Amino acid sequence: MQQISELIEAKVLELFAIEARVDLTRPEEQYGDFATNIALQIAKQLNKNPREIADEIASSLHHDEIFKAEVAGPGFINITLSDQGLLRLANQETAKGREGAVVVIETNNPNPFKAMHIGHAFNSILGDTLANFLEASGAITHRVSYHGDIGLHVGKSMYSLLRFVEGDAGKLDTVRQEDRNSFISRMYAEGSQAYKEDPSAKAEIDELTKQSFTREDTLYSAVYQKVFDWSFEQIDINVARLGNKPIKRRFLESEAESSGVSMVRDNVPDVFQESDGALVFKGSEHGSFDNVFVSSRGTGLYAARDLGLIKLKNEQFHPRRSYIVTAEEQRSYFVGVIAAAELCLPDTNGQTLNISTGTVKLSTGKMSSRDGEVVEISWLFDQIAEAIRVRGGEPDEALIAGVLRYEFLKVRIGSDVVFDVNEAVSLQGNSGPYLQYAHARARSILSKKEPSTDQISELSEGERSLVRKISEYNVVVIRSIEELMPHHIANYLYELAQEFNRFYENNRVIDDGRQDVRLNLVNKYANTLKNGLDLLGIYAPESM
């Protein structure tokens, strides 16, 4: 593709003495393999009819990999590649645009003392997939996580937990392992409700929140540590079930607290101003809102901890880029935090990027983690498994993860995801199982006969359509990696599988005169589908 662009650019320079950038697009198949509107772009500059310019350019395009170049409409140039040119394009490897760059990305951030819910799954899958993209681009990629182990949510949970144990931390041992996630969720929900409805409970929870920073009380410490360990046991299990790769480093708010507070204090009054004893950043001057980083009591708030985390990640990894995946409602907040960080640490300018996601919605509507009324991820795993059984399948962890990942990744980042379990497990529509089955189907064909290693020299019409679609893979992957947008790959893979279905319906593979050629194409298709699924973190089964 780049060679064709460069050839046209050279011809424009040779014919018209104009240096121009030529961008190629993919027209519908009947119009060719590539198209350009370069003649329309330079027509005004040359004061000539764009179709005449297009005719001159098209007639000068002589290249082994160009079968024909035709002018269409007011001056578009449609280019059809030779079979060999199209096959070379289909075999091209993806360029590595970030070779050697060090990057850090948060791939999960559920808080302990709360159940992991579907929104956490969404952000975790997105973060892990973007990490796959960064790795594929050649970047040295460090997956990390960040969790709130101090603060109000801990106070709410501890309020209920201390009532449950009734002075004996050993009572927690009566909670079965399989019930721990729901138990943690219930404790937090009860504390949240008490905080809203009972003034005396609110005062007690505020005190318990302060203790989360010190944990000096023996009973408090024992209960805290036990549930802390349970929380991360559940987080690690659930994140693995989502198909995420392991993290390299887990950061906690408690360790970011002191670093952030110190940084804030060291940058008064240049970056932060004192207001009634609190330390405030005037985010309104930086596209955000004014925000308290350190309270009048001297404790760091969320923003100070996020500031400290930026410093900790920078000290440990020295990244060129650091990515944070959060919900859309936190976009403005992070604009302010990042602006403050860049003022305090000028060397980090442009380093930290916040990727904002949409919301996951079920039939019950938007979920909330603040009052404990959430859709637990364990419940969703069970619903997916049951839906697979209903349609006659046998659920396994890879299939369940594929369902979730594809549903989240096929939607453009920033858009809301409306999750329909039955549609998500369908083998007929745009779903993860459909693509997993498509790969297994291709491997089944290949299991009957080994593809030969002979080079393909020419293509029939149906074969050409399949190769044409395969040849789009690298362009789509490069675009997805550059934009960090997984939906491009997801949508392409669905289109690729549909193209293969059309090919297979109309072209016999086994025991056909063109068996060797077509087995090669099936193998190329299966490998392309697998490579794309791998980038999305979705397992490509050999059989189903």
Coordinates of C-alpha atoms in Angstrom, one line a residue:
M1 CA 0.0 0.0 0.0
Q2 CA 2.8 2.4 0.9
Q3 CA 4.6 1.5 -2.3
I4 CA 1.6 2.4 -4.4
S5 CA 1.2 5.7 -2.5
E6 CA 4.8 6.6 -3.0
L7 CA 4.6 5.7 -6.7
I8 CA 1.7 8.1 -7.2
E9 CA 3.4 10.8 -5.2
A10 CA 6.5 10.4 -7.5
K11 CA 4.3 10.6 -10.6
V12 CA 2.5 13.8 -9.3
L13 CA 5.9 15.4 -8.7
E14 CA 7.2 14.3 -12.1
L15 CA 4.2 15.3 -14.1
F16 CA 3.1 18.5 -12.3
A17 CA 6.1 19.5 -10.0
I18 CA 3.9 19.2 -6.9
E19 CA 4.9 17.5 -3.7
A20 CA 1.7 16.0 -2.4
R21 CA 0.8 13.3 0.1
V22 CA -1.3 10.5 -1.4
D23 CA -3.8 8.7 0.9
L24 CA -5.3 5.5 -0.5
T25 CA -8.8 4.3 0.5
R26 CA -10.4 0.9 0.0
P27 CA -13.4 1.2 -2.4
E28 CA -16.0 -1.4 -2.9
E29 CA -14.5 -4.5 -4.6
Q30 CA -16.0 -3.8 -8.0
Y31 CA -14.1 -0.5 -8.3
G32 CA -10.7 -2.0 -7.5
D33 CA -8.4 -2.5 -4.6
F34 CA -7.4 1.1 -3.8
A35 CA -8.6 4.6 -4.7
T36 CA -7.2 8.1 -4.5
N37 CA -8.7 11.6 -5.0
I38 CA -5.3 13.2 -5.5
A39 CA -6.4 14.7 -8.8
L40 CA -9.2 16.5 -7.1
Q41 CA -6.8 17.8 -4.4
I42 CA -4.4 19.4 -6.8
A43 CA -6.8 20.5 -9.5
K44 CA -7.3 24.0 -8.1
Q45 CA -3.6 24.5 -7.7
L46 CA -3.0 23.5 -11.4
N47 CA -6.2 25.3 -12.6
K48 CA -7.0 22.2 -14.7
N49 CA -9.9 19.8 -14.9
P50 CA -9.4 17.1 -12.2
R51 CA -10.5 14.3 -14.6
E52 CA -7.8 15.3 -17.1
I53 CA -5.2 15.3 -14.3
A54 CA -6.4 11.8 -13.2
D55 CA -6.1 10.5 -16.7
E56 CA -2.5 11.7 -16.9
I57 CA -1.6 10.1 -13.6
A58 CA -3.5 6.8 -14.3
S59 CA -1.9 6.3 -17.7
S60 CA 1.6 6.8 -16.1
L61 CA 1.2 4.2 -13.4
H62 CA 3.3 1.3 -14.6
H63 CA 4.2 -1.2 -11.9
D64 CA 4.5 -5.0 -11.7
E65 CA 1.9 -5.1 -8.9
I66 CA -0.7 -2.8 -10.7
F67 CA -3.0 -4.6 -13.0
K68 CA -4.9 -1.5 -14.1
A69 CA -5.6 2.1 -13.1
E70 CA -8.9 3.6 -14.1
V71 CA -10.5 7.1 -13.7
A72 CA -14.0 7.3 -12.3
G73 CA -16.4 10.1 -11.6
P74 CA -15.1 13.7 -11.4
G75 CA -11.5 12.5 -11.1
F76 CA -11.0 9.5 -8.7
I77 CA -8.3 7.0 -9.6
N78 CA -9.3 3.4 -9.0
I79 CA -6.4 0.9 -8.8
T80 CA -6.6 -2.8 -9.2
L81 CA -3.6 -4.8 -8.1
S82 CA -2.2 -7.9 -9.8
D83 CA -2.8 -11.2 -8.1
Q84 CA 0.8 -11.3 -7.0
G85 CA 0.5 -7.7 -5.7
L86 CA -2.5 -8.6 -3.7
L87 CA -0.9 -11.8 -2.3
R88 CA 2.2 -9.9 -1.3
L89 CA 0.0 -7.4 0.5
A90 CA -1.8 -10.3 2.3
N91 CA 1.6 -11.7 3.5
Q92 CA 2.9 -8.4 4.7
E93 CA 4.0 -8.1 8.4
T94 CA 2.7 -5.4 10.6
A95 CA 5.1 -2.5 11.2
K96 CA 6.2 -1.8 14.8
G97 CA 5.7 1.9 15.3
R98 CA 6.7 2.0 18.9
E99 CA 9.8 -0.2 18.8
G100 CA 11.7 0.0 22.1
A101 CA 9.5 2.6 23.7
V102 CA 8.8 2.0 27.4
V103 CA 5.1 2.3 28.3
V104 CA 3.0 1.6 31.5
I105 CA -0.7 0.8 31.5
E106 CA -3.1 0.1 34.2
T107 CA -4.9 -3.1 33.3
N108 CA -7.1 -3.5 36.4
N109 CA -8.1 -1.3 39.3
P110 CA -11.0 -2.8 41.4
N111 CA -10.8 -1.7 45.0
P112 CA -10.5 -4.2 47.9
F113 CA -13.5 -4.3 50.3
K114 CA -15.9 -4.2 47.4
A115 CA -17.1 -6.9 45.0
M116 CA -15.7 -6.8 41.5
H117 CA -18.5 -5.8 39.1
I118 CA -19.1 -5.7 35.4
G119 CA -17.8 -2.1 35.1
H120 CA -14.4 -3.3 36.5
A121 CA -14.4 -6.2 34.0
F122 CA -15.0 -3.6 31.2
N123 CA -12.0 -1.5 32.1
S124 CA -9.8 -4.5 32.9
I125 CA -10.5 -6.0 29.4
L126 CA -9.9 -2.7 27.7
G127 CA -6.7 -2.1 29.6
D128 CA -5.3 -5.6 28.9
T129 CA -6.2 -5.4 25.2
L130 CA -4.6 -2.0 24.8
A131 CA -1.5 -3.5 26.4
N132 CA -1.6 -6.2 23.8
F133 CA -1.6 -3.5 21.1
L134 CA 1.3 -1.7 22.7
E135 CA 3.3 -4.9 22.8
A136 CA 2.4 -5.6 19.2
S137 CA 3.7 -2.2 18.2
G138 CA 7.1 -3.1 19.7
A139 CA 6.8 -1.1 23.0
I140 CA 8.3 -2.5 26.2
T141 CA 5.0 -2.8 28.0
H142 CA 4.5 -2.9 31.8
R143 CA 1.1 -4.0 33.0
V144 CA 0.3 -2.6 36.4
S145 CA -2.8 -2.2 38.7
Y146 CA -3.9 0.3 41.2
H147 CA -6.3 -0.2 44.1
G148 CA -7.8 1.8 46.9
D149 CA -6.9 0.2 50.2
I150 CA -7.7 3.2 52.4
G151 CA -10.5 5.8 52.5
L152 CA -14.3 6.0 52.9
H153 CA -15.1 2.7 51.1
V154 CA -13.0 0.9 53.6
G155 CA -14.7 2.7 56.5
K156 CA -18.1 1.6 55.2
S157 CA -17.1 -2.0 54.9
M158 CA -15.4 -2.1 58.3
Y159 CA -18.5 -0.8 59.9
S160 CA -20.4 -3.9 58.8
L161 CA -17.5 -6.3 59.2
L162 CA -16.9 -5.3 62.8
R163 CA -20.5 -5.9 63.6
F164 CA -20.4 -9.3 61.8
V165 CA -17.4 -10.6 63.8
E166 CA -18.7 -9.3 67.1
G167 CA -15.2 -8.9 68.6
D168 CA -13.9 -12.2 67.2
A169 CA -12.0 -11.9 63.8
G170 CA -12.0 -15.8 63.7
K171 CA -15.7 -15.6 62.8
L172 CA -14.7 -14.6 59.3
D173 CA -13.5 -18.2 58.8
T174 CA -17.1 -19.3 58.7
V175 CA -17.5 -17.6 55.3
R176 CA -16.9 -20.1 52.6
Q177 CA -14.4 -19.3 49.9
E178 CA -17.1 -19.4 47.1
D179 CA -19.2 -16.9 49.1
R180 CA -16.5 -14.3 49.8
N181 CA -17.2 -12.0 46.8
S182 CA -20.9 -11.8 47.7
F183 CA -20.1 -11.4 51.4
I184 CA -17.7 -8.5 50.7
S185 CA -20.3 -6.9 48.5
R186 CA -23.0 -7.3 51.2
M187 CA -20.8 -5.8 53.9
Y188 CA -20.0 -2.8 51.8
A189 CA -23.7 -2.3 50.7
E190 CA -24.9 -2.4 54.4
G191 CA -22.2 0.1 55.4
S192 CA -23.1 2.4 52.5
Q193 CA -26.8 2.3 53.5
A194 CA -26.0 3.1 57.1
Y195 CA -23.8 5.9 56.1
K196 CA -26.6 7.6 54.2
E197 CA -29.4 6.9 56.7
D198 CA -28.0 7.0 60.2
P199 CA -26.1 10.1 61.5
S200 CA -24.5 8.1 64.3
A201 CA -23.4 5.4 61.9
K202 CA -21.9 8.1 59.6
A203 CA -19.8 9.5 62.5
E204 CA -18.6 6.0 63.3
I205 CA -17.8 5.2 59.7
D206 CA -15.8 8.5 59.4
E207 CA -13.7 7.4 62.4
L208 CA -13.3 3.9 60.9
T209 CA -12.2 5.6 57.7
K210 CA -9.4 7.4 59.6
Q211 CA -8.3 4.1 61.1
S212 CA -7.8 2.6 57.6
F213 CA -4.7 4.8 57.4
T214 CA -3.2 3.5 60.6
R215 CA -4.9 0.2 61.6
E216 CA -3.5 0.5 65.1
D217 CA -6.4 -1.3 66.8
T218 CA -5.7 -5.1 67.0
L219 CA -9.2 -6.3 66.0
Y220 CA -9.6 -3.7 63.2
S221 CA -6.2 -4.7 61.8
A222 CA -7.0 -8.5 61.9
V223 CA -10.4 -8.0 60.2
Y224 CA -8.9 -5.6 57.7
Q225 CA -6.0 -7.9 56.7
K226 CA -8.3 -10.9 56.3
V227 CA -10.7 -9.2 54.0
F228 CA -7.9 -7.4 52.2
D229 CA -6.4 -10.8 51.4
W230 CA -9.8 -12.2 50.3
S231 CA -10.4 -9.2 48.1
F232 CA -7.2 -9.6 46.1
E233 CA -7.7 -13.3 46.0
Q234 CA -11.0 -12.7 44.3
I235 CA -9.6 -9.9 42.1
D236 CA -6.8 -12.1 40.8
I237 CA -9.2 -15.0 40.1
N238 CA -11.7 -12.8 38.3
V239 CA -9.1 -10.9 36.2
A240 CA -7.6 -14.2 35.1
R241 CA -11.0 -15.5 34.2
L242 CA -11.4 -12.4 31.9
G243 CA -8.4 -13.6 30.0
N244 CA -6.0 -10.8 31.2
K245 CA -2.3 -11.3 31.2
P246 CA -0.6 -11.0 34.7
I247 CA 0.5 -7.6 35.9
K248 CA 4.1 -6.7 36.7
R249 CA 3.4 -4.4 39.7
R250 CA 0.4 -3.7 42.0
F251 CA 0.2 -0.2 43.4
L252 CA -1.9 0.7 46.4
E253 CA -3.3 4.1 47.4
S254 CA -1.6 3.8 50.8
E255 CA 1.8 3.9 49.2
A256 CA 0.9 6.7 46.8
E257 CA -0.6 8.8 49.7
S258 CA 2.7 10.0 51.2
S259 CA 4.4 10.6 47.9
G260 CA 1.4 12.6 46.6
V261 CA 1.0 14.7 49.8
S262 CA 4.7 15.5 49.9
M263 CA 4.6 16.6 46.3
V264 CA 1.6 18.9 46.9
R265 CA 3.3 20.5 49.9
D266 CA 6.5 21.0 48.0
N267 CA 4.7 22.9 45.3
V268 CA 2.8 25.5 47.4
P269 CA 2.2 28.2 46.3
D270 CA 3.5 27.8 42.8
V271 CA 1.1 25.0 41.8
F272 CA -1.2 24.6 44.8
Q273 CA -2.9 27.3 46.9
E274 CA -4.0 27.1 50.5
S275 CA -7.7 27.6 51.2
D276 CA -9.1 27.3 54.7
G277 CA -6.3 24.9 55.6
A278 CA -6.8 22.7 52.5
L279 CA -4.4 22.6 49.5
V280 CA -6.2 23.3 46.2
F281 CA -5.3 23.0 42.6
K282 CA -7.0 25.6 40.3
G283 CA -7.9 23.1 37.6
S284 CA -10.4 25.6 36.2
E285 CA -7.3 27.3 34.7
H286 CA -6.4 24.1 32.9
G287 CA -9.6 22.8 31.4
S288 CA -10.8 21.0 34.5
F289 CA -12.2 22.2 37.9
D290 CA -10.8 23.4 41.1
N291 CA -10.0 20.4 43.3
V292 CA -8.8 19.8 46.8
F293 CA -5.7 17.5 46.8
V294 CA -4.9 17.7 50.6
S295 CA -7.7 18.2 53.2
S296 CA -7.6 20.7 56.0
R297 CA -6.8 17.7 58.3
G298 CA -3.6 17.2 56.3
T299 CA -4.6 13.9 54.7
G300 CA -4.3 13.3 51.0
L301 CA -7.5 12.9 48.9
Y302 CA -7.9 10.9 45.7
A303 CA -6.2 13.5 43.6
A304 CA -3.1 13.6 45.8
R305 CA -2.9 9.8 45.6
D306 CA -3.2 9.8 41.9
L307 CA -0.5 12.4 41.8
G308 CA 1.7 10.2 43.9
L309 CA 1.0 7.2 41.7
I310 CA 2.2 9.1 38.6
K311 CA 5.5 9.8 40.5
L312 CA 5.8 6.2 41.6
K313 CA 5.3 4.8 38.1
N314 CA 7.7 7.4 36.7
E315 CA 10.4 6.5 39.3
Q316 CA 10.1 2.7 38.7
F317 CA 9.6 2.5 35.0
H318 CA 10.7 5.9 33.4
P319 CA 8.0 5.4 30.7
R320 CA 7.6 7.4 27.5
R321 CA 3.8 7.0 28.0
S322 CA 1.7 6.0 30.9
Y323 CA -2.0 5.0 30.2
I324 CA -4.9 5.1 32.6
V325 CA -8.3 3.6 31.6
T326 CA -11.2 5.1 33.5
A327 CA -14.9 5.8 33.2
E328 CA -16.0 8.8 31.2
E329 CA -17.2 10.7 34.3
Q330 CA -13.6 10.9 35.5
R331 CA -12.3 12.6 32.3
S332 CA -12.4 16.1 33.7
Y333 CA -10.9 15.0 37.0
F334 CA -7.9 13.5 35.3
V335 CA -7.4 16.5 33.1
G336 CA -6.7 18.4 36.4
V337 CA -4.6 15.7 38.0
I338 CA -2.4 15.3 34.9
A339 CA -2.0 19.1 34.5
A340 CA -0.9 19.3 38.2
A341 CA 1.5 16.5 37.7
E342 CA 3.1 18.1 34.7
L343 CA 3.6 21.4 36.6
C344 CA 5.1 19.5 39.6
L345 CA 7.2 17.2 37.4
P346 CA 8.0 19.0 34.1
D347 CA 9.9 16.0 32.8
T348 CA 6.6 14.1 32.6
N349 CA 4.9 16.5 30.2
G350 CA 2.8 14.5 27.7
Q351 CA 3.6 11.2 29.5
T352 CA 0.3 10.3 31.2
L353 CA -2.8 9.8 29.1
N354 CA -6.3 9.1 30.3
I355 CA -8.5 6.9 28.1
S356 CA -12.1 7.4 29.0
T357 CA -14.6 4.6 28.5
G358 CA -18.4 4.6 28.2
T359 CA -20.8 2.7 30.6
V360 CA -21.9 -0.9 30.6
K361 CA -25.6 -1.2 30.8
L362 CA -27.9 -4.2 31.3
S363 CA -31.7 -4.3 31.4
T364 CA -31.5 -2.8 34.9
G365 CA -29.7 0.3 33.6
K366 CA -26.5 1.9 34.8
M367 CA -24.7 0.3 37.7
S368 CA -23.4 2.0 40.8
S369 CA -20.5 1.0 43.0
R370 CA -21.0 3.7 45.6
D371 CA -24.1 2.2 47.2
G372 CA -23.2 -1.5 46.6
E373 CA -26.0 -2.1 44.1
V374 CA -23.9 -3.6 41.4
V375 CA -23.9 -6.5 38.9
E376 CA -21.2 -8.7 40.4
I377 CA -18.9 -10.2 37.8
S378 CA -19.4 -13.7 39.2
W379 CA -23.1 -13.4 38.5
L380 CA -22.4 -12.4 34.9
F381 CA -20.0 -15.3 34.4
D382 CA -22.8 -17.6 35.6
Q383 CA -25.4 -16.0 33.3
I384 CA -23.1 -16.4 30.3
A385 CA -22.4 -20.1 31.1
E386 CA -26.1 -20.8 31.4
A387 CA -26.9 -19.1 28.1
I388 CA -24.3 -21.2 26.4
R389 CA -25.8 -24.3 27.8
V390 CA -29.3 -23.3 26.7
R391 CA -28.1 -23.0 23.1
G392 CA -26.6 -26.5 23.4
G393 CA -22.9 -25.6 24.0
E394 CA -20.6 -26.6 26.8
P395 CA -19.1 -23.5 28.6
D396 CA -15.5 -23.3 29.5
E397 CA -13.4 -20.4 30.8
A398 CA -11.9 -19.5 27.4
L399 CA -15.4 -19.4 25.8
I400 CA -16.9 -17.3 28.6
A401 CA -13.9 -14.8 28.4
G402 CA -14.3 -14.6 24.6
V403 CA -18.0 -13.7 25.1
L404 CA -17.2 -10.9 27.5
R405 CA -14.1 -9.5 25.7
Y406 CA -15.7 -9.3 22.3
E407 CA -18.9 -7.6 23.5
F408 CA -16.8 -4.9 25.2
L409 CA -14.2 -4.6 22.4
K410 CA -16.5 -4.4 19.4
V411 CA -17.8 -1.0 20.6
R412 CA -15.8 2.1 20.0
I413 CA -14.1 3.2 23.2
G414 CA -16.1 6.0 24.8
S415 CA -19.4 4.6 23.7
D416 CA -21.8 2.8 26.0
V417 CA -22.0 -1.0 25.9
V418 CA -25.5 -2.5 26.1
F419 CA -24.9 -6.1 27.1
D420 CA -27.4 -8.7 26.0
V421 CA -26.3 -12.1 27.2
N422 CA -28.2 -14.1 24.6
E423 CA -26.9 -12.1 21.7
A424 CA -23.4 -12.3 23.2
V425 CA -23.3 -16.1 23.1
S426 CA -25.0 -16.5 19.7
L427 CA -23.2 -18.5 17.0
Q428 CA -25.1 -16.6 14.3
G429 CA -24.4 -12.9 14.9
N430 CA -21.5 -10.5 15.6
S431 CA -20.2 -12.3 18.7
G432 CA -17.1 -13.8 20.2
P433 CA -18.3 -17.4 19.9
Y434 CA -19.1 -16.8 16.3
L435 CA -15.5 -15.9 15.6
Q436 CA -14.2 -18.7 17.8
Y437 CA -16.4 -21.1 15.9
A438 CA -15.2 -19.6 12.6
H439 CA -11.6 -20.3 13.5
A440 CA -12.4 -23.9 14.7
R441 CA -14.3 -24.5 11.4
A442 CA -11.3 -23.4 9.3
R443 CA -8.9 -25.7 11.4
S444 CA -11.3 -28.6 10.8
I445 CA -11.0 -28.2 7.1
L446 CA -7.2 -28.1 7.4
S447 CA -7.2 -31.2 9.5
K448 CA -8.5 -33.2 6.5
K449 CA -5.6 -32.3 4.2
E450 CA -2.2 -30.5 4.8
P451 CA -1.8 -27.3 2.8
S452 CA 1.1 -27.4 0.4
T453 CA 4.0 -25.0 0.5
D454 CA 3.7 -24.1 -3.2
Q455 CA 3.5 -20.5 -4.1
I456 CA 0.2 -19.2 -5.4
S457 CA 0.6 -17.6 -8.8
E458 CA -3.0 -16.7 -9.8
L459 CA -6.4 -16.4 -8.2
S460 CA -9.9 -17.2 -9.3
E461 CA -12.7 -14.6 -8.6
G462 CA -13.8 -16.1 -5.3
E463 CA -10.2 -16.7 -4.2
R464 CA -9.3 -13.1 -5.0
S465 CA -12.2 -11.7 -2.9
L466 CA -11.0 -13.7 0.2
V467 CA -7.3 -12.6 -0.4
R468 CA -8.4 -9.0 -0.8
K469 CA -10.1 -9.1 2.6
I470 CA -7.1 -10.8 4.2
S471 CA -4.9 -8.1 2.7
E472 CA -6.7 -5.5 4.7
Y473 CA -5.6 -7.0 8.1
N474 CA -2.3 -5.0 8.5
V475 CA -3.9 -1.7 7.6
V476 CA -6.7 -2.3 10.2
V477 CA -4.2 -3.4 12.9
I478 CA -1.9 -0.4 12.3
R479 CA -4.9 1.9 12.6
S480 CA -6.1 0.2 15.7
I481 CA -2.7 0.4 17.3
E482 CA -2.1 4.0 16.4
E483 CA -5.6 5.1 17.6
L484 CA -5.7 2.5 20.5
M485 CA -9.2 1.5 19.3
P486 CA -9.9 -2.3 19.4
H487 CA -13.3 -2.0 17.7
H488 CA -11.5 -1.6 14.3
I489 CA -10.0 -5.1 14.6
A490 CA -13.2 -6.6 16.1
N491 CA -15.4 -5.4 13.2
Y492 CA -12.8 -6.4 10.6
L493 CA -12.6 -10.0 12.0
Y494 CA -16.4 -10.3 11.7
E495 CA -16.3 -9.1 8.1
L496 CA -13.4 -11.4 7.4
A497 CA -15.3 -14.4 8.8
Q498 CA -18.3 -13.5 6.7
E499 CA -16.1 -13.2 3.6
F500 CA -14.7 -16.7 4.2
N501 CA -18.2 -18.1 4.6
R502 CA -19.1 -16.7 1.2
F503 CA -16.0 -18.2 -0.3
Y504 CA -16.5 -21.6 1.3
E505 CA -20.1 -21.8 0.1
N506 CA -19.2 -21.2 -3.5
N507 CA -15.7 -22.8 -3.8
R508 CA -15.0 -26.4 -3.0
V509 CA -11.8 -26.9 -1.2
I510 CA -11.2 -30.6 -0.6
D511 CA -11.0 -32.8 -3.7
D512 CA -11.1 -29.8 -6.1
G513 CA -8.7 -29.1 -8.9
R514 CA -7.5 -26.1 -7.0
Q515 CA -7.3 -27.9 -3.7
D516 CA -3.7 -26.9 -2.9
V517 CA -4.3 -23.2 -3.6
R518 CA -7.5 -23.1 -1.6
L519 CA -6.0 -25.0 1.4
N520 CA -3.3 -22.4 1.4
L521 CA -5.9 -19.7 1.5
V522 CA -7.9 -21.4 4.3
N523 CA -4.7 -21.6 6.3
K524 CA -3.9 -17.9 5.6
Y525 CA -7.4 -17.0 6.7
A526 CA -7.3 -19.1 9.8
N527 CA -3.9 -17.6 10.8
T528 CA -5.2 -14.1 10.2
L529 CA -8.3 -14.7 12.3
K530 CA -6.2 -16.2 15.1
N531 CA -3.7 -13.3 15.0
G532 CA -6.6 -10.8 15.3
L533 CA -8.3 -12.7 18.1
D534 CA -4.9 -12.9 19.9
L535 CA -4.6 -9.1 19.8
L536 CA -8.1 -8.9 21.4
G537 CA -7.0 -11.4 24.1
I538 CA -9.6 -14.0 22.8
Y539 CA -8.6 -17.7 22.6
A540 CA -8.9 -19.2 19.1
P541 CA -9.9 -22.8 19.6
E542 CA -8.8 -25.6 17.2
S543 CA -12.2 -27.3 17.6
M544 CA -15.6 -26.6 19.2

